[in-house]
CSV table of C-alpha atoms and ligand atoms in Angstrom, one decimal:
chain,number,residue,atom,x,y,z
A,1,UNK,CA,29.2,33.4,-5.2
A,2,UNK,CA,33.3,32.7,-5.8
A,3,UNK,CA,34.6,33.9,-8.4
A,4,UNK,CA,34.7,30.2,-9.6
A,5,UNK,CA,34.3,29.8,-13.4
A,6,UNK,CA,30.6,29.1,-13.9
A,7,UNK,CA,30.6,25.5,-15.3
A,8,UNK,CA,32.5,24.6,-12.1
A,9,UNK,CA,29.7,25.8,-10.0
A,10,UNK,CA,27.1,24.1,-12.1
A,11,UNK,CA,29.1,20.9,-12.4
A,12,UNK,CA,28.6,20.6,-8.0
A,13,UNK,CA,24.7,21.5,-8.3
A,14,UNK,CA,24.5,18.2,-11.3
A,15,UNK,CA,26.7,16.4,-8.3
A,16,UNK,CA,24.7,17.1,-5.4
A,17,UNK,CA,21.4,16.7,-7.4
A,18,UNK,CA,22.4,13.4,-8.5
A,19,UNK,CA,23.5,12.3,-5.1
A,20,UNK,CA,19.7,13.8,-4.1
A,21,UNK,CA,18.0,11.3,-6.7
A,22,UNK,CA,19.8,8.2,-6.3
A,23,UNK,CA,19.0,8.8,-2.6
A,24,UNK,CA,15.3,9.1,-3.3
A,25,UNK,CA,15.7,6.1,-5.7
A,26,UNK,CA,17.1,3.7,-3.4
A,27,UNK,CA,14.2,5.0,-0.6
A,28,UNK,CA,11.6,4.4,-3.1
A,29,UNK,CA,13.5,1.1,-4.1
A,30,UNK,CA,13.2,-0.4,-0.5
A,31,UNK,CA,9.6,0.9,0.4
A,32,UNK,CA,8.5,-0.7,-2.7
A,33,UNK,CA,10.1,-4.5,-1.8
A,34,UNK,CA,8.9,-4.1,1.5
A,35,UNK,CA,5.4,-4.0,0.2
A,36,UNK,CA,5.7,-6.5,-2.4
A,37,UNK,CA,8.1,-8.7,0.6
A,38,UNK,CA,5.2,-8.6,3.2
A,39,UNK,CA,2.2,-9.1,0.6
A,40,UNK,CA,4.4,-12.5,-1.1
A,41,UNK,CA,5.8,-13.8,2.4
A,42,UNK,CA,3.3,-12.5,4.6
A,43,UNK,CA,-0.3,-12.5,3.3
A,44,UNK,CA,0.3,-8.4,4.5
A,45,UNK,CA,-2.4,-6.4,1.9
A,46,UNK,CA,-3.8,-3.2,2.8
A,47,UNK,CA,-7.8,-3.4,2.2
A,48,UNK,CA,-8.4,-3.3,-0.9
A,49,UNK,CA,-12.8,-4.2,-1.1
A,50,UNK,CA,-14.4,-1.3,-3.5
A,51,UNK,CA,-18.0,-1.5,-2.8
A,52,UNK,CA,-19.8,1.6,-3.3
A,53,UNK,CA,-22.9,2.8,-1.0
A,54,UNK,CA,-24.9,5.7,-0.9
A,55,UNK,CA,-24.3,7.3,2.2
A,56,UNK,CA,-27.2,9.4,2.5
A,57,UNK,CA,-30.0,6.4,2.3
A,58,UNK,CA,-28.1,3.6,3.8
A,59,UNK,CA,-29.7,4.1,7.3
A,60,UNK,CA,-33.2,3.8,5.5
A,61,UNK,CA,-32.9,0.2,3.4
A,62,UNK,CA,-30.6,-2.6,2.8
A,63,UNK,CA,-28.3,-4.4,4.3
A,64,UNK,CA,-27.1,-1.3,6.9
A,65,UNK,CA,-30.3,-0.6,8.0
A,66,UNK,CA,-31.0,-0.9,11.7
A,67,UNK,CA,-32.3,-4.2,12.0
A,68,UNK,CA,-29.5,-5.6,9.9
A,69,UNK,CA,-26.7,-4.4,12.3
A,70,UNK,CA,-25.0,-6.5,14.4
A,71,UNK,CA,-23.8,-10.2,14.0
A,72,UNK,CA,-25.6,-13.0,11.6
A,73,UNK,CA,-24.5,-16.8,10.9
A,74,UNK,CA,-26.1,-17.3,7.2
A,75,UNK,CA,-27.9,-20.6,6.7
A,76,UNK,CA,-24.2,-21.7,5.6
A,77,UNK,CA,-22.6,-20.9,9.0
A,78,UNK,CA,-20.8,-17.4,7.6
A,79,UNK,CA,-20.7,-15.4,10.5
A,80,UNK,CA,-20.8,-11.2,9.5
A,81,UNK,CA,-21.1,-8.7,11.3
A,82,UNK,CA,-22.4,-5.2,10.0
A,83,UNK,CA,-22.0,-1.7,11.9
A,84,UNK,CA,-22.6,1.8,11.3
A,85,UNK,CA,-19.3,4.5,12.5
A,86,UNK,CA,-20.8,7.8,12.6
A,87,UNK,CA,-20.3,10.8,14.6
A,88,UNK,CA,-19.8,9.8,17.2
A,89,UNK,CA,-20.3,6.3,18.0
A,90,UNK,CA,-20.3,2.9,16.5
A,91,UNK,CA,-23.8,1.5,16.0
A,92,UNK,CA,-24.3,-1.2,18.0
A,93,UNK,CA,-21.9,-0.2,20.6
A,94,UNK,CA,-21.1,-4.0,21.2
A,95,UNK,CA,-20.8,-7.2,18.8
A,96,UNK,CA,-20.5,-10.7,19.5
A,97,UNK,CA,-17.9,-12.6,17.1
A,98,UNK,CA,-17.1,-16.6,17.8
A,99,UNK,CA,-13.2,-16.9,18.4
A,100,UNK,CA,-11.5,-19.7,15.7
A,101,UNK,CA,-14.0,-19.2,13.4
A,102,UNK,CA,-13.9,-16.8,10.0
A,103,UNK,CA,-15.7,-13.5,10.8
A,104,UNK,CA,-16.4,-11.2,8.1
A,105,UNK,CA,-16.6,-7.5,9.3
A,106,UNK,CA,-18.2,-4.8,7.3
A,107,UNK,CA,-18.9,-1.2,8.3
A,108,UNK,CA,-20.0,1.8,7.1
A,109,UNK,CA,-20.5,5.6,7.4
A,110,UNK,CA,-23.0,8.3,6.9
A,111,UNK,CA,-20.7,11.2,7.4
A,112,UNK,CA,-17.6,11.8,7.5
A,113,UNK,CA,-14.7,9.3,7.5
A,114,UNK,CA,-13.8,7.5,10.5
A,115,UNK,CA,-11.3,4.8,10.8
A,116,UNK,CA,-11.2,1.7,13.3
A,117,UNK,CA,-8.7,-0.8,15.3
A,118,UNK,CA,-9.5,-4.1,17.5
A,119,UNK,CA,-7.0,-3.7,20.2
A,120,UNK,CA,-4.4,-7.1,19.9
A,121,UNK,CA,-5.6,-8.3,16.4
A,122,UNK,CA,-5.0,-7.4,13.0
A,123,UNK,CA,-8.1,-5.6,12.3
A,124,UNK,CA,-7.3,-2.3,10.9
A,125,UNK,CA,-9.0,-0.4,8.3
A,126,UNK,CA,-10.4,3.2,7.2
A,127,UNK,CA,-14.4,3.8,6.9
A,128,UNK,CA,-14.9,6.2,4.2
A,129,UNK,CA,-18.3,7.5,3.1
A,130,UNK,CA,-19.8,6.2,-0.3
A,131,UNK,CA,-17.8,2.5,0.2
A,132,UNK,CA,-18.2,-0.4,2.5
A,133,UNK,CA,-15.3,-1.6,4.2
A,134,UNK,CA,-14.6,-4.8,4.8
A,135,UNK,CA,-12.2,-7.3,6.9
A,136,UNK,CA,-12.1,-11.2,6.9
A,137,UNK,CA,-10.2,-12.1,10.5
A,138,UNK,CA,-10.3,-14.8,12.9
A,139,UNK,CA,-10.5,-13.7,16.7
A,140,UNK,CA,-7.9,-16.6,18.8
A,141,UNK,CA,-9.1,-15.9,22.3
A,142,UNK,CA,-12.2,-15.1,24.2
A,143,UNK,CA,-12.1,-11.9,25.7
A,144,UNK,CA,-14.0,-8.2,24.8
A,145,UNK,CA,-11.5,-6.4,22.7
A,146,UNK,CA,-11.6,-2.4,22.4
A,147,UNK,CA,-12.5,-0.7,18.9
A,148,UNK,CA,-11.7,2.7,19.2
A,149,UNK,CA,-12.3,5.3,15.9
A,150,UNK,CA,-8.7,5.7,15.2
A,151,UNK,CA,-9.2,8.8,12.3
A,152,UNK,CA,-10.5,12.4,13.6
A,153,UNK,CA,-13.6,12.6,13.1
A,154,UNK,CA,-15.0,16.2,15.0
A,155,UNK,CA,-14.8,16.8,18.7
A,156,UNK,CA,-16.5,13.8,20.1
A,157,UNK,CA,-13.7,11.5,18.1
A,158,UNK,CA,-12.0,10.4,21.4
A,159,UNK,CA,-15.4,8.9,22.8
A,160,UNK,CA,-16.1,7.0,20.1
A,161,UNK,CA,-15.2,3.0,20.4
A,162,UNK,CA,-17.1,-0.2,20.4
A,163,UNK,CA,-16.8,-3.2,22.2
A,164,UNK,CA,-15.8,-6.8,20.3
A,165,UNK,CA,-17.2,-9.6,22.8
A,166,UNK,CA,-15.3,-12.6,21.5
A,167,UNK,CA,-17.3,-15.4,22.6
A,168,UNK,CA,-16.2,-19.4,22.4
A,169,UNK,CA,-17.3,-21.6,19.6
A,170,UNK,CA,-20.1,-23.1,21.9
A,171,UNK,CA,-21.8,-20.4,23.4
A,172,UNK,CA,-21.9,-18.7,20.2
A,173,UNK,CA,-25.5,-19.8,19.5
A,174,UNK,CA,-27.5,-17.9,17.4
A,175,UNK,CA,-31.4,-16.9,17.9
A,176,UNK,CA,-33.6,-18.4,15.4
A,177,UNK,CA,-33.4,-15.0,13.4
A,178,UNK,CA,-29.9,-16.3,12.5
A,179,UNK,CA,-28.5,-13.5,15.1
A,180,UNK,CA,-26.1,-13.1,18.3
A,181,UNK,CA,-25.9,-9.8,20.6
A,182,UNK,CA,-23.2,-9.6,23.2
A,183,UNK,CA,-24.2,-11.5,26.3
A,184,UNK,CA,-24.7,-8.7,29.9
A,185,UNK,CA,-21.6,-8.9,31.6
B,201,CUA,CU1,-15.0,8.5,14.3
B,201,CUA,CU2,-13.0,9.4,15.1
């Protein structure tokens, strides 16, 4: 401490806090308009489907129970795809999606939260217990993509992926139970 009269001192703590908050204010001020920017210009929203599940029974019944997973076209043509993330795979290990068409993605877990990518597409999202996620995309070209668990999820998080087989519009054909595995390759 000088020997500075004491409003003097307390006048450069106001100065420097203030320099601190408009700081902070002009930070928060640009994050906030590059959200509302990219969601406006872009179509950019973070997921935002709240659908509750029960993790502990949705292995037994419904719509994520075994014979369910995997990829269905609906008696309109809706192609989804259901899978289960849980330590420390993705049930099935492989999907089939057509590419150009709108897929629906939904996944799950049982456990703990895992998260997901699709290597060179915009698929990106968080699988929390107790909600279903969901993505709407389009796949452009045919290739098997890589879906790795991108959230650590216990010691076997680095082998858990999946494969997306992106198949073209005409040998997409599904079985007469409305269904489509990946083909051998
Ligand atoms: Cu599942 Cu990391």
């Amino acid at each position: 401490m000088t020997d500075r009269p004491p409003e003097i001192h307390e006048q450069r703590i106001l100065g420097t806090e203030l320099l601190w908050a408009v700081g902070v204010g002009v930070l928060v001020a640009a994050t906030l308009s590059v959200v509302v920017f990219t969601a406006l210009s872009r179509d950019i929203n973070p997921p935002s489907n709240v659908e509750r599940i029960d993790p502990k029974t949705l292995h037994l019944s419904g719509e994520f129970a075994e014979h369910n997973l995997g990829t269905t076209v609906g008696p309109d043509g809706r192609v989804t795809a259901r899978m289960i993330a849980t330590q420390f795979m993705f049930v099935p290990r492989c999907i089939a999606v057509p590419s150009g068409r709108a897929v629906t993605l939904r996944f799950a877990s049982p456990d703990v939260i895992h998260g997901l990518l699709i290597t060179r597409t915009n698929v990106n999202t968080m699988v929390v217990p107790g909600f279903v996620a969901q993505v709407h995309t389009e796949f452009t070209r045919d290739e098997d993509l890589l879906m790795p668990c991108h959230e650590y999820c216990g010691l076997g998080h680095s082998e858990m992926w999946a494969t997306v087989q992106v198949m073209p519009d005409d040998r997409f054909k599904p079985g007469p139970d409305g269904r489509v595995s990946c083909a051998q390759r």
